[in-house]
GROMACS .gro file of C-alpha atoms in nm:
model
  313
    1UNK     CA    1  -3.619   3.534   1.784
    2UNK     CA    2  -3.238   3.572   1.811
    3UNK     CA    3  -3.220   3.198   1.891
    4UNK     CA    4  -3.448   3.071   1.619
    5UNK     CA    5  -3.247   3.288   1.369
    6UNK     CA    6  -2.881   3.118   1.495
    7UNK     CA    7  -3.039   2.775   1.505
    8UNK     CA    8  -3.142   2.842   1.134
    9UNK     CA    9  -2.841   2.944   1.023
   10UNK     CA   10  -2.659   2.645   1.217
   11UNK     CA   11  -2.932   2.369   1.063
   12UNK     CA   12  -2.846   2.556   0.691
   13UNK     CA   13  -2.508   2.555   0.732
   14UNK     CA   14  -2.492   2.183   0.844
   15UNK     CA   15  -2.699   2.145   0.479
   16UNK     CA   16  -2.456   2.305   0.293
   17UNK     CA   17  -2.205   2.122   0.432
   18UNK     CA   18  -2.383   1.745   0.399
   19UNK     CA   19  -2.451   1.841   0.050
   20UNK     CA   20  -2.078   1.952  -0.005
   21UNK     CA   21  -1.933   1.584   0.142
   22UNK     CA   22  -2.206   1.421  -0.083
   23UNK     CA   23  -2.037   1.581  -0.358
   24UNK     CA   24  -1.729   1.490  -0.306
   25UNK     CA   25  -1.841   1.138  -0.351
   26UNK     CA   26  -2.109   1.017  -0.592
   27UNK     CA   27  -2.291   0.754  -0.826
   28UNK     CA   28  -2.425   0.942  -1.144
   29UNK     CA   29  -2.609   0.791  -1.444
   30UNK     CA   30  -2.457   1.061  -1.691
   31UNK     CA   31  -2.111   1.174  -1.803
   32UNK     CA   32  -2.042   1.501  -1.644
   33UNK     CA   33  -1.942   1.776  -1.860
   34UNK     CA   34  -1.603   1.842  -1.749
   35UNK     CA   35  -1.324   1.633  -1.543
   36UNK     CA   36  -1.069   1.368  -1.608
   37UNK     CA   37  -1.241   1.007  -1.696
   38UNK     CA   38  -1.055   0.703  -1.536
   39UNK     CA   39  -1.090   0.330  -1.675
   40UNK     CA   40  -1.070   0.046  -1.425
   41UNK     CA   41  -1.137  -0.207  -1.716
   42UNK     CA   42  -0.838  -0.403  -1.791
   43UNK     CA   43  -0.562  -0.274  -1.984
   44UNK     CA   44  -0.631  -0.446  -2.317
   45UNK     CA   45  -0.987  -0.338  -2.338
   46UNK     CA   46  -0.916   0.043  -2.210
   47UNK     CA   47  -0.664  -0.013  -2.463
   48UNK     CA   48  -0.855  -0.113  -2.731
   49UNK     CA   49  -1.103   0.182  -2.711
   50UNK     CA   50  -1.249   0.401  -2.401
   51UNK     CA   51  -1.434   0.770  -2.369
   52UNK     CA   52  -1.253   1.017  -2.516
   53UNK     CA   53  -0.909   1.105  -2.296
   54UNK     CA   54  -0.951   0.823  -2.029
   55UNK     CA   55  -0.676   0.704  -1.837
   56UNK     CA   56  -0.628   0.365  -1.786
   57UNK     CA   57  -0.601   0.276  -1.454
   58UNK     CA   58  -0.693  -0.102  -1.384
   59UNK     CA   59  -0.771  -0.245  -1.092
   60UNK     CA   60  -0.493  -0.532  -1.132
   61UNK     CA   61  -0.273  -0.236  -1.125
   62UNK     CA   62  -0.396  -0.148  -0.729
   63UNK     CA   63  -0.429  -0.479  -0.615
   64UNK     CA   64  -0.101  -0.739  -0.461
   65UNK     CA   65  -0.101  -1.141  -0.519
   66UNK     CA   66  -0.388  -1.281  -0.362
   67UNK     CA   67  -0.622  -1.013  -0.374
   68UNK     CA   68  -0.426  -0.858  -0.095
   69UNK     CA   69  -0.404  -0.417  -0.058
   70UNK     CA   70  -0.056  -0.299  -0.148
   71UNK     CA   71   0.072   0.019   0.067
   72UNK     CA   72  -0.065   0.354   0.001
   73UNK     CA   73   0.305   0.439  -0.058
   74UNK     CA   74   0.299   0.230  -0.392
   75UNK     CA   75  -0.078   0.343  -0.453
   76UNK     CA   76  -0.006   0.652  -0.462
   77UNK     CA   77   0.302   0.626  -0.685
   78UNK     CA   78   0.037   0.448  -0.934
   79UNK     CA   79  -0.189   0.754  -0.923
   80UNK     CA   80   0.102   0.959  -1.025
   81UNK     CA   81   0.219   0.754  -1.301
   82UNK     CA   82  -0.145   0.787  -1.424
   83UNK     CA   83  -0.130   1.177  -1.405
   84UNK     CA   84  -0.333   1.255  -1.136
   85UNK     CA   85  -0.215   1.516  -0.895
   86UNK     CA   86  -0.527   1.483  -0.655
   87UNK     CA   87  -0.714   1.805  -0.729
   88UNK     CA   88  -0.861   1.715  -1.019
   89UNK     CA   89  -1.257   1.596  -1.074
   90UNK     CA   90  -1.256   1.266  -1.206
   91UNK     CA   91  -1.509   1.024  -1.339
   92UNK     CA   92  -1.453   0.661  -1.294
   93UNK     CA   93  -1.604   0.436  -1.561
   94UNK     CA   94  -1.580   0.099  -1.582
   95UNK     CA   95  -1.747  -0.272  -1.685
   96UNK     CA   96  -1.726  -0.465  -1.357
   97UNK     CA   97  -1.890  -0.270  -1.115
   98UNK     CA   98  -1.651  -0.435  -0.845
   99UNK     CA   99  -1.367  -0.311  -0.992
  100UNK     CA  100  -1.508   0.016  -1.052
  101UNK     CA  101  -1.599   0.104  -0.711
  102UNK     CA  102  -1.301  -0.071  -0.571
  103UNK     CA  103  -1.049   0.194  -0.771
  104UNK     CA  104  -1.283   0.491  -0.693
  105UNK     CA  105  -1.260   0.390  -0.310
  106UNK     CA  106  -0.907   0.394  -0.358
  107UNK     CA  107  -0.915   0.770  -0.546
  108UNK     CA  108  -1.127   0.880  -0.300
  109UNK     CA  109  -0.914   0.725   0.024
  110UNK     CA  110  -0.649   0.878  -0.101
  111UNK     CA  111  -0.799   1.205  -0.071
  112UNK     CA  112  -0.934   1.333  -0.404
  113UNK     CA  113  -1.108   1.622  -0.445
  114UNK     CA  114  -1.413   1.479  -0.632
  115UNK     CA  115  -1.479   1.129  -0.735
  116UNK     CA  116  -1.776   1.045  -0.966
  117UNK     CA  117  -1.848   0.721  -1.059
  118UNK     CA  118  -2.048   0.630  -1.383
  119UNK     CA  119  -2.320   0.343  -1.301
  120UNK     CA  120  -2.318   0.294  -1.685
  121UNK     CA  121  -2.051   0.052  -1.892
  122UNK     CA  122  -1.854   0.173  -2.086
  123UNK     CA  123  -1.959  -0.055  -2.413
  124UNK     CA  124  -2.311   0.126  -2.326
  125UNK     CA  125  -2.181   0.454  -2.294
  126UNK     CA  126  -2.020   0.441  -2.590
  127UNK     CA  127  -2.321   0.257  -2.803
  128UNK     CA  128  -2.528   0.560  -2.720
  129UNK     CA  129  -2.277   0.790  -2.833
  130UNK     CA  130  -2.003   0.909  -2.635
  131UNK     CA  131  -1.672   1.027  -2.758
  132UNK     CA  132  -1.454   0.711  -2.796
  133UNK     CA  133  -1.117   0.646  -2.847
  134UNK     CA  134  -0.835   0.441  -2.711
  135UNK     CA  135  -0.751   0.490  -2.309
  136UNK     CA  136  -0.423   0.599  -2.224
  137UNK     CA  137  -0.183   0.391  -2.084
  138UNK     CA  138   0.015   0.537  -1.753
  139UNK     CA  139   0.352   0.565  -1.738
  140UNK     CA  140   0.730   0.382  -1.601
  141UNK     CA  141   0.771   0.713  -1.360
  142UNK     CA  142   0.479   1.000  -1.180
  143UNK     CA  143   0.462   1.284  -1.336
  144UNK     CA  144   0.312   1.510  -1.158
  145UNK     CA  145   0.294   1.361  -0.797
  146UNK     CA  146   0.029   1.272  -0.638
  147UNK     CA  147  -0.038   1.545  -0.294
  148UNK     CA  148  -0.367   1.521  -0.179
  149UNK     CA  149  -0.414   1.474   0.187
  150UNK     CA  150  -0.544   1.119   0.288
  151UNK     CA  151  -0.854   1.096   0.444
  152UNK     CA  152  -0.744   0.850   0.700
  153UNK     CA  153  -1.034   0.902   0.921
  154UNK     CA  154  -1.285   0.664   0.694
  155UNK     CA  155  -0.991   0.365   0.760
  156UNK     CA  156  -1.093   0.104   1.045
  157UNK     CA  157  -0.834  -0.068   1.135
  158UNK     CA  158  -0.905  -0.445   1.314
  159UNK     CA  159  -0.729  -0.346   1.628
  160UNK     CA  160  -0.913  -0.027   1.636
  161UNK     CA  161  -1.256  -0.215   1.533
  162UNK     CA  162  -1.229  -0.467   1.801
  163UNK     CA  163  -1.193  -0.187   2.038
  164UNK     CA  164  -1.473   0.004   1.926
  165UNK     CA  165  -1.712  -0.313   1.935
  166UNK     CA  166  -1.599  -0.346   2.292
  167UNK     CA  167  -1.741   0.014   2.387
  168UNK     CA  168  -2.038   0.110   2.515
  169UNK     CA  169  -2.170   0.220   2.183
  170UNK     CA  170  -2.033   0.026   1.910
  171UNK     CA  171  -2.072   0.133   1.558
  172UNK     CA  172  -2.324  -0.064   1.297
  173UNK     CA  173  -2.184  -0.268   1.087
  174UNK     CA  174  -2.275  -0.400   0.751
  175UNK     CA  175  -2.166  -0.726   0.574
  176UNK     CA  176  -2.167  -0.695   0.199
  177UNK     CA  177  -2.091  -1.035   0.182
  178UNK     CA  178  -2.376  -1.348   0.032
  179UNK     CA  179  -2.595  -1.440   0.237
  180UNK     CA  180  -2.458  -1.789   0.276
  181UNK     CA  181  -2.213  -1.625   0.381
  182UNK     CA  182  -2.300  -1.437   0.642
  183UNK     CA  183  -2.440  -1.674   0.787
  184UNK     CA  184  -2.163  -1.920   0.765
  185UNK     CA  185  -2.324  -2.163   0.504
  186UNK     CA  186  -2.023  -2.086   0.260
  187UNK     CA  187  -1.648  -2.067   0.348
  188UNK     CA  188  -1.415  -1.891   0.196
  189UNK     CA  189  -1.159  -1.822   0.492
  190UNK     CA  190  -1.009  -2.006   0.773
  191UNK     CA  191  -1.350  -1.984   0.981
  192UNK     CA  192  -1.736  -1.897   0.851
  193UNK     CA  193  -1.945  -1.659   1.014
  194UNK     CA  194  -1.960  -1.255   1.072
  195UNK     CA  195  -1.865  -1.010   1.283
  196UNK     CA  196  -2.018  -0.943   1.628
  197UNK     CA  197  -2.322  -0.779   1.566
  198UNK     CA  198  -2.282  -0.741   1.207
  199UNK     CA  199  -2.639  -0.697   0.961
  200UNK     CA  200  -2.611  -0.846   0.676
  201UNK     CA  201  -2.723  -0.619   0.330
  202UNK     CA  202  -2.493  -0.811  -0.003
  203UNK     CA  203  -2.368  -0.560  -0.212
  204UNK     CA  204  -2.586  -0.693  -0.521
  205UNK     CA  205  -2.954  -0.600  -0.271
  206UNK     CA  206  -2.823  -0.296  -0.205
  207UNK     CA  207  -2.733  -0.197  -0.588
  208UNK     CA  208  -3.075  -0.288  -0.630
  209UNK     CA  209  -3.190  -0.069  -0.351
  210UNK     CA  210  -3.008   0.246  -0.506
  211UNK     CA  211  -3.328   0.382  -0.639
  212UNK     CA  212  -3.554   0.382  -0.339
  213UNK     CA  213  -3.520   0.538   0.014
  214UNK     CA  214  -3.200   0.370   0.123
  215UNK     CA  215  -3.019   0.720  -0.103
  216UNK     CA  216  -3.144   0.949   0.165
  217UNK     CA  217  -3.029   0.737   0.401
  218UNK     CA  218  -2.685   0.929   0.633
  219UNK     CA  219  -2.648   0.713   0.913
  220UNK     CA  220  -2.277   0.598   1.038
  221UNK     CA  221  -2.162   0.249   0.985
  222UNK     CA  222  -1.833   0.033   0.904
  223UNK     CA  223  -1.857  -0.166   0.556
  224UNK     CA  224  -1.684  -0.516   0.535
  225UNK     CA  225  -1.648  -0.722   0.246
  226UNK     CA  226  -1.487  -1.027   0.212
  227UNK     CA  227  -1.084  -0.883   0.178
  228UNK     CA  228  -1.000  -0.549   0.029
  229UNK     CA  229  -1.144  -0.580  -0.334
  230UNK     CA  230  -1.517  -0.638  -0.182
  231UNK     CA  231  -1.440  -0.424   0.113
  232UNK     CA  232  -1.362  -0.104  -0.055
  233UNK     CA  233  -1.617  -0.182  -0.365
  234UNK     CA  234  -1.898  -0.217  -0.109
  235UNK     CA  235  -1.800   0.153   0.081
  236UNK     CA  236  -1.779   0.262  -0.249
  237UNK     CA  237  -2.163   0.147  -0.283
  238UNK     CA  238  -2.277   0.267   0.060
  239UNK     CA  239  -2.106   0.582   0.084
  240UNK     CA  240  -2.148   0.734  -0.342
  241UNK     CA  241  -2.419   0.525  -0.369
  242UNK     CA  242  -2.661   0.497  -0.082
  243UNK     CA  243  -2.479   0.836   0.103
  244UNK     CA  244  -2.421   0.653   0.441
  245UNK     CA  245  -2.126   0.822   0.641
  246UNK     CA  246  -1.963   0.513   0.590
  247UNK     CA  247  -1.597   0.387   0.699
  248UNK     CA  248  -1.457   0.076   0.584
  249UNK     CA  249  -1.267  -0.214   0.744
  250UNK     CA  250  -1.041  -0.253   0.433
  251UNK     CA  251  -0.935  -0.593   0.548
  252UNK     CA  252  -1.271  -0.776   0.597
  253UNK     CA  253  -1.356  -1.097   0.690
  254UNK     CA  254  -1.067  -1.286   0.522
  255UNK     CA  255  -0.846  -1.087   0.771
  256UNK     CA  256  -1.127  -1.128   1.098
  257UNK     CA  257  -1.092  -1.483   1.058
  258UNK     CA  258  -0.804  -1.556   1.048
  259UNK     CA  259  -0.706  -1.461   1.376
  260UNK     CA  260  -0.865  -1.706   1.595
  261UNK     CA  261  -0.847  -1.562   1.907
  262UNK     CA  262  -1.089  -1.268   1.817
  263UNK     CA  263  -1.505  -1.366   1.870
  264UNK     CA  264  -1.733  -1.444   1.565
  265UNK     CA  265  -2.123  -1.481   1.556
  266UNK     CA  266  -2.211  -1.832   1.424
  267UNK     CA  267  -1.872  -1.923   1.363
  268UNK     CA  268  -1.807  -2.251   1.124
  269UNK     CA  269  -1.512  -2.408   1.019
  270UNK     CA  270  -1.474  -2.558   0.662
  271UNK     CA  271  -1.502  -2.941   0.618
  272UNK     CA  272  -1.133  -3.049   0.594
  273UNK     CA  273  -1.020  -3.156   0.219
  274UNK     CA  274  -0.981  -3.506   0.177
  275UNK     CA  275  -0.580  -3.568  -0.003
  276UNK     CA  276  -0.607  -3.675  -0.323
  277UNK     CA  277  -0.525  -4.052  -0.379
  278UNK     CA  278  -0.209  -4.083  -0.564
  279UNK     CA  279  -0.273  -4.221  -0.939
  280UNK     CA  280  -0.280  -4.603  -0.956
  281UNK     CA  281   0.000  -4.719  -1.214
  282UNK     CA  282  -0.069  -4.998  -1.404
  283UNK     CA  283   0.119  -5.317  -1.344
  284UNK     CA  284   0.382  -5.451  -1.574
  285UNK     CA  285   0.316  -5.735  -1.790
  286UNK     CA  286   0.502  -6.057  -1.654
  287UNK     CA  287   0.741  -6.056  -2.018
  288UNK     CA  288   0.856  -5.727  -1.948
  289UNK     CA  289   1.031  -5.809  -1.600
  290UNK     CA  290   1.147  -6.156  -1.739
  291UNK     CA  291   1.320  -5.999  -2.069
  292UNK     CA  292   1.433  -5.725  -1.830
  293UNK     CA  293   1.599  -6.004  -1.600
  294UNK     CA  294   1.720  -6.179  -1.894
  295UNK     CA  295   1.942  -5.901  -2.024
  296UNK     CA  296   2.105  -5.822  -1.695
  297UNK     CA  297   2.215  -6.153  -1.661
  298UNK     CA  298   2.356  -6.179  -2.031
  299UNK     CA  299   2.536  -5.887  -1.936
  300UNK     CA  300   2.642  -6.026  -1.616
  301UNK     CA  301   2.799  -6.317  -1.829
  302UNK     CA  302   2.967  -6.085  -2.095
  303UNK     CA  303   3.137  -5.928  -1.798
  304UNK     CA  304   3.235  -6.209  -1.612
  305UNK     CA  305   3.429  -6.374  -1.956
  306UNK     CA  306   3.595  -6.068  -2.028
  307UNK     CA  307   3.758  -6.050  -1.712
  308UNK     CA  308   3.837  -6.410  -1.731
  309UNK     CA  309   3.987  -6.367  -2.104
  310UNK     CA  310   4.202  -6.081  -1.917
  311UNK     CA  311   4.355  -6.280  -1.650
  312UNK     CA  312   4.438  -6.585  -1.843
  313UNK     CA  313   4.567  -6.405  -2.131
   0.00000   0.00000   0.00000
């Protein structure tokens, strides 16, 4: 009796905390009532006109050349110069949904209280009613700065990853990527292929998924993308969308591949690009060099009197 009643009151607390994480971190369908709304849409159309008191908080603004993750030194600085202190409940809105869920994997990296992110556009939201007006633009300096605690433990580094693959029990992972892809069909690094032991689910079949079984789904795995924007977009998708306890190799694939020493399953290598031939240029016509000869050697003449005139004079 005394046992059944502790194991109850373990299984209910372990429900109360699942459903506590899961709220921390969520896809919703409607606006909530109260938080701070954050645009990733570009400036000039969060700009232009948002939801009523939306930050604008692009995801150009989190993102180095090349697609590449700046450090969470300078991310955080960003989230400060957008307001945000890191206690707050915000709602992430958007048009892209890659951009969307790539700045709401940032928020929520970064340790934010709550994170909700709006499957609906904003252009929709706002055509079936909701407050609009133009976004806010952040600031030069942060004001307030940003102090929530990181939450570090959802980051997979690739040394760390390799490692783990090597164990005995190596953690699932899921490719986000095509399905060409995946299976090295398309290239769009140094080499083509996947991780060892990597399943393939793309990140547009799983949005699809959202509404079936797959969002009671709490297994464990490690997302990949293709480099950080995919990456963190797709554990944005498994982990508020389809509620896996999801980390994320933030790197991906881009990263993977290009160090050649580390193993790949079907690995290909891109066909090499054939140089460009360099533009023909059209001949001269046979006048042209003649007249061209002709005047150098009238000049030649004119040179050679006048410095005849000037020693006989």
């Amino acid at each position: 009796m005394v046992y059944g009643m502790v194991r109850l009151s373990l299984w209910l607390t372990l429900l109360l905390l699942c459903s506590g994480a899961a709220a921390e971190f969520r896809y919703a369908a409607t606006l909530p009532e109260e938080g701070v709304v954050v645009d990733a849409r570009p400036l000039e159309q969060c700009r232009a006109m948002s939801l009523v008191g939306a930050r604008c908080l692009p995801a150009a603004d989190l993102l180095g050349p090349h697609r590449r993750l700046p450090s969470f030194r300078d991310i955080l600085w960003v989230f400060g110069t957008a307001g945000l202190r890191g206690d707050e409940t915000l709602t992430v809105v958007g048009g892209d949904p890659l951009e969307r869920d790539y700045v709401a994997a940032l928020l929520y990296l970064a340790g934010q209280r709550e994170v909700v992110v709006l499957t609906e556009p904003v252009p929709r939201l706002i055509a079936a009613g909701a407050g609009a007006a133009p976004g806010m633009q952040r600031g030069m300096i942060r004001d307030p700065i940003y102090r929530a605690a990181m939450r570090e433990h959802l980051l997979v580094l690739r040394d760390e990853l390799w490692t783990e693959l090597r164990s005995t029990r190596p953690p699932a992972l899921f490719d986000g990527r095509s399905d060409a892809e995946y299976r090295g069909e398309r290239v769009r690094a140094q080499r083509g292929g996947r991780l060892p032991g990597a399943l393939s689910w793309p990140d547009h079949e799983l949005r699809t998924s959202l509404t079936r079984e797959v969002r009671q789904s709490r297994s464990a795995v490690v997302a990949y993308g293709h480099d950080p924007l995919e990456s963190l977009a797709y554990f944005t998708l498994l982990r508020a969308g389809a509620r896996f306890d999801a980390r994320v190799y933030v790197q991906g694939w881009r990263e993977w591949a290009a160090r050649g020493e580390l193993p790949v399953d079907h690995e290909t290598l891109p066909e090499p690009v054939a140089a460009a031939a360099p533009p023909m240029v059209q001949g001269s016509p046979p006048w042209l060099w003649l007249a061209t000869a002709l005047a150098i050697a009238s000049i030649a003449v004119l040179f050679a009197a006048r410095r005849s005139h000037r020693w006989t004079s």
